[in-house]
mmCIF file of C-alpha atoms in Angstrom:
data_model
loop_
_atom_site.group_PDB
_atom_site.id
_atom_site.type_symbol
_atom_site.label_atom_id
_atom_site.label_comp_id
_atom_site.label_asym_id
_atom_site.label_seq_id
_atom_site.Cartn_x
_atom_site.Cartn_y
_atom_site.Cartn_z
ATOM 1 C CA MET A 1 27.400 22.868 -30.918
ATOM 2 C CA PRO A 2 26.118 24.288 -27.579
ATOM 3 C CA SER A 3 28.490 24.459 -24.659
ATOM 4 C CA VAL A 4 28.184 21.930 -21.839
ATOM 5 C CA LEU A 5 27.887 24.698 -19.262
ATOM 6 C CA GLY A 6 25.109 26.339 -21.273
ATOM 7 C CA VAL A 7 23.144 23.077 -21.374
ATOM 8 C CA LEU A 8 23.612 22.559 -17.618
ATOM 9 C CA GLU A 9 22.543 26.143 -16.865
ATOM 10 C CA LYS A 10 19.395 25.641 -18.937
ATOM 11 C CA ARG A 11 18.611 22.404 -17.061
ATOM 12 C CA GLU A 12 19.142 24.212 -13.777
ATOM 13 C CA ARG A 13 16.735 27.025 -14.759
ATOM 14 C CA VAL A 14 14.106 24.487 -15.850
ATOM 15 C CA ALA A 15 14.502 22.510 -12.607
ATOM 16 C CA LEU A 16 14.280 25.674 -10.473
ATOM 17 C CA ALA A 17 11.185 26.833 -12.354
ATOM 18 C CA ARG A 18 9.545 23.422 -11.805
ATOM 19 C CA ALA A 19 10.481 23.508 -8.105
ATOM 20 C CA GLU A 20 8.853 26.948 -7.804
ATOM 21 C CA GLU A 21 5.692 25.684 -9.535
ATOM 22 C CA LEU A 22 5.525 22.748 -7.124
ATOM 23 C CA ARG A 23 6.186 25.008 -4.121
ATOM 24 C CA SER A 24 3.252 27.197 -5.201
ATOM 25 C CA GLU A 25 1.056 24.107 -5.595
ATOM 26 C CA VAL A 26 2.044 22.864 -2.118
ATOM 27 C CA GLU A 27 1.173 26.258 -0.617
ATOM 28 C CA ARG A 28 -2.204 26.208 -2.389
ATOM 29 C CA LEU A 29 -2.886 22.668 -1.126
ATOM 30 C CA GLN A 30 -1.844 23.571 2.423
ATOM 31 C CA ALA A 31 -4.224 26.525 2.388
ATOM 32 C CA ALA A 32 -7.039 24.307 1.088
ATOM 33 C CA LEU A 33 -6.263 21.699 3.761
ATOM 34 C CA ALA A 34 -6.306 24.346 6.498
ATOM 35 C CA GLU A 35 -9.695 25.595 5.236
ATOM 36 C CA ALA A 36 -11.122 22.057 5.189
ATOM 37 C CA GLU A 37 -9.825 21.307 8.698
ATOM 38 C CA ASP A 38 -11.248 24.599 9.948
ATOM 39 C CA ALA A 39 -14.636 23.781 8.407
ATOM 40 C CA ALA A 40 -14.561 20.359 10.086
ATOM 41 C CA ARG A 41 -13.695 21.934 13.463
ATOM 42 C CA ARG A 42 -16.525 24.446 13.088
ATOM 43 C CA ALA A 43 -18.955 21.637 12.237
ATOM 44 C CA VAL A 44 -17.910 19.667 15.331
ATOM 45 C CA ILE A 45 -18.284 22.750 17.522
ATOM 46 C CA ALA A 46 -21.685 23.532 16.007
ATOM 47 C CA ARG A 47 -22.861 19.986 16.648
ATOM 48 C CA GLU A 48 -21.559 20.045 20.234
ATOM 49 C CA GLU A 49 -23.166 23.441 20.908
ATOM 50 C CA THR A 50 -26.460 22.215 19.467
ATOM 51 C CA VAL A 51 -26.448 19.101 21.662
ATOM 52 C CA GLU A 52 -25.692 21.219 24.731
ATOM 53 C CA ALA A 53 -28.348 23.801 23.870
ATOM 54 C CA LEU A 54 -30.945 21.094 23.350
ATOM 55 C CA ALA A 55 -29.968 19.459 26.645
ATOM 56 C CA GLU A 56 -30.280 22.795 28.457
ATOM 57 C CA ALA A 57 -33.617 23.495 26.823
ATOM 58 C CA ALA A 58 -34.848 20.098 27.978
ATOM 59 C CA GLY A 59 -33.627 20.854 31.519
ATOM 60 C CA ALA A 60 -31.205 17.945 31.389
ATOM 61 C CA VAL A 61 -27.904 19.749 31.990
ATOM 62 C CA ASP A 62 -26.651 17.137 34.463
ATOM 63 C CA ALA A 63 -28.168 14.198 32.619
ATOM 64 C CA PRO A 64 -25.944 11.983 30.508
ATOM 65 C CA VAL A 65 -25.164 13.548 27.139
ATOM 66 C CA GLU A 66 -25.711 11.528 23.997
ATOM 67 C CA VAL A 67 -22.684 11.050 21.761
ATOM 68 C CA PRO A 68 -22.840 9.684 18.217
ATOM 69 C CA ALA A 69 -21.724 6.056 18.023
ATOM 70 C CA ALA A 70 -19.104 4.789 15.541
ATOM 71 C CA GLY A 71 -21.330 5.407 12.522
ATOM 72 C CA ALA A 72 -22.468 8.986 11.948
ATOM 73 C CA ALA A 73 -26.083 7.890 11.542
ATOM 74 C CA GLY A 74 -25.792 5.079 14.085
ATOM 75 C CA PRO A 75 -27.241 4.874 17.574
ATOM 76 C CA ARG A 76 -26.236 7.337 20.254
ATOM 77 C CA VAL A 77 -24.517 6.471 23.512
ATOM 78 C CA LYS A 78 -24.801 8.264 26.857
ATOM 79 C CA VAL A 79 -21.806 9.703 28.706
ATOM 80 C CA PRO A 80 -22.525 10.286 32.416
ATOM 81 C CA LEU A 81 -20.880 13.021 34.459
ATOM 82 C CA TRP A 82 -17.804 11.839 36.358
ATOM 83 C CA CYS A 83 -18.199 11.827 40.110
ATOM 84 C CA GLU A 84 -16.548 10.049 42.998
ATOM 85 C CA GLY A 85 -17.435 6.365 42.985
ATOM 86 C CA VAL A 86 -18.438 6.215 39.303
ATOM 87 C CA GLY A 87 -16.184 3.880 37.363
ATOM 88 C CA THR A 88 -15.495 3.448 33.683
ATOM 89 C CA GLY A 89 -17.966 0.564 33.719
ATOM 90 C CA GLU A 90 -20.692 3.225 33.546
ATOM 91 C CA LEU A 91 -19.291 4.541 30.260
ATOM 92 C CA PRO A 92 -20.104 3.289 26.769
ATOM 93 C CA LEU A 93 -17.469 0.747 25.653
ATOM 94 C CA ASP A 94 -15.670 3.077 23.201
ATOM 95 C CA CYS A 95 -15.500 5.856 25.792
ATOM 96 C CA ALA A 96 -14.253 3.461 28.493
ATOM 97 C CA ARG A 97 -11.533 2.239 26.124
ATOM 98 C CA ILE A 98 -10.487 5.842 25.388
ATOM 99 C CA VAL A 99 -10.262 6.641 29.123
ATOM 100 C CA ALA A 100 -8.215 3.461 29.699
ATOM 101 C CA LEU A 101 -5.850 4.364 26.831
ATOM 102 C CA VAL A 102 -5.325 7.888 28.179
ATOM 103 C CA GLU A 103 -4.725 6.610 31.720
ATOM 104 C CA ARG A 104 -2.274 3.967 30.458
ATOM 105 C CA ASP A 105 -0.416 6.634 28.455
ATOM 106 C CA ALA A 106 -0.147 8.890 31.524
ATOM 107 C CA ALA A 107 1.040 6.000 33.708
ATOM 108 C CA GLY A 108 3.778 5.355 31.147
ATOM 109 C CA GLY A 109 4.897 8.983 31.290
ATOM 110 C CA GLY A 110 3.275 9.980 27.986
ATOM 111 C CA GLU A 111 2.459 13.585 27.196
ATOM 112 C CA GLY A 112 -1.125 12.812 26.216
ATOM 113 C CA VAL A 113 -3.144 10.999 23.578
ATOM 114 C CA ARG A 114 -4.343 12.368 20.253
ATOM 115 C CA ALA A 115 -7.492 11.350 18.373
ATOM 116 C CA ARG A 116 -5.507 9.373 15.779
ATOM 117 C CA ALA A 117 -4.105 7.095 18.503
ATOM 118 C CA MET A 118 -7.603 6.695 19.937
ATOM 119 C CA ARG A 119 -8.984 5.748 16.527
ATOM 120 C CA GLU A 120 -6.215 3.196 16.065
ATOM 121 C CA HIS A 121 -6.726 1.831 19.604
ATOM 122 C CA LEU A 122 -10.441 1.400 18.915
ATOM 123 C CA GLY A 123 -9.617 -0.510 15.724
ATOM 124 C CA TRP A 124 -11.534 1.909 13.519
ATOM 125 C CA ALA A 125 -10.747 2.390 9.835
ATOM 126 C CA SER A 126 -8.147 4.976 8.950
ATOM 127 C CA SER A 127 -10.242 7.972 7.905
ATOM 128 C CA ASP A 128 -10.716 11.585 8.889
ATOM 129 C CA ALA A 129 -14.334 10.891 9.815
ATOM 130 C CA LYS A 130 -13.367 8.168 12.282
ATOM 131 C CA GLU A 131 -10.631 10.376 13.721
ATOM 132 C CA GLN A 132 -13.181 13.181 14.182
ATOM 133 C CA ALA A 133 -15.523 10.687 15.882
ATOM 134 C CA ALA A 134 -12.750 9.717 18.329
ATOM 135 C CA ARG A 135 -11.968 13.405 18.956
ATOM 136 C CA PHE A 136 -15.663 14.140 19.533
ATOM 137 C CA ARG A 137 -15.859 11.363 22.139
ATOM 138 C CA ALA A 138 -12.698 12.595 23.867
ATOM 139 C CA LYS A 139 -14.027 16.164 23.984
ATOM 140 C CA ARG A 140 -17.325 14.908 25.387
ATOM 141 C CA LEU A 141 -15.348 12.989 28.043
ATOM 142 C CA VAL A 142 -13.565 16.265 28.880
ATOM 143 C CA GLU A 143 -16.895 18.096 29.212
ATOM 144 C CA ARG A 144 -18.251 15.357 31.445
ATOM 145 C CA GLY A 145 -15.151 15.390 33.712
ATOM 146 C CA TRP A 146 -13.507 12.094 32.688
ATOM 147 C CA LEU A 147 -10.502 13.605 30.854
ATOM 148 C CA THR A 148 -8.691 16.924 30.458
ATOM 149 C CA GLU A 149 -7.378 18.638 27.334
ATOM 150 C CA GLN A 150 -4.205 20.443 28.349
ATOM 151 C CA ARG A 151 -3.366 21.521 24.785
ATOM 152 C CA PRO A 152 -5.709 21.426 21.799
ATOM 153 C CA GLY A 153 -6.125 17.814 20.694
ATOM 154 C CA LEU A 154 -3.952 16.345 23.469
ATOM 155 C CA PHE A 155 -5.972 14.428 26.055
ATOM 156 C CA ARG A 156 -4.854 13.483 29.565
ATOM 157 C CA PRO A 157 -6.553 11.870 32.581
ATOM 158 C CA ARG A 158 -8.665 14.156 34.703
ATOM 159 C CA THR A 159 -6.846 15.900 37.510
ATOM 160 C CA ALA A 160 -7.754 14.827 41.028
#
């Protein structure tokens, strides 16, 4: 008959081996997730750079920039440059709602708004694509002077 301590030691070794296997799997998944997120960021940057390059080539640097609407293949909306006297009424509805959310957060002492909160505020489905769409709009609002991005992914109202 095996000793009780021997049985417990064997269980412990098996549990530790399983924990190490799972730890390795988590590390592999985290690396894969980081690669996928990096690929998504590069795709967003490539798209933004392409839109800007096309706008420059067309001589429309100060013209409103088109931003994809809620659906990736849907219609595009125009985001005008911010200037004194231009209100959020000039913005597309989703963009105006994002600016209002960011301003409300700042008025409440918040540290800034992330794309996930914007997606939720807009009532969009919970998906990475919709979160990327919200982030793309926020970044376009930064480029056009409506918002600032103090830290990556953290949006605040424009500074006066």
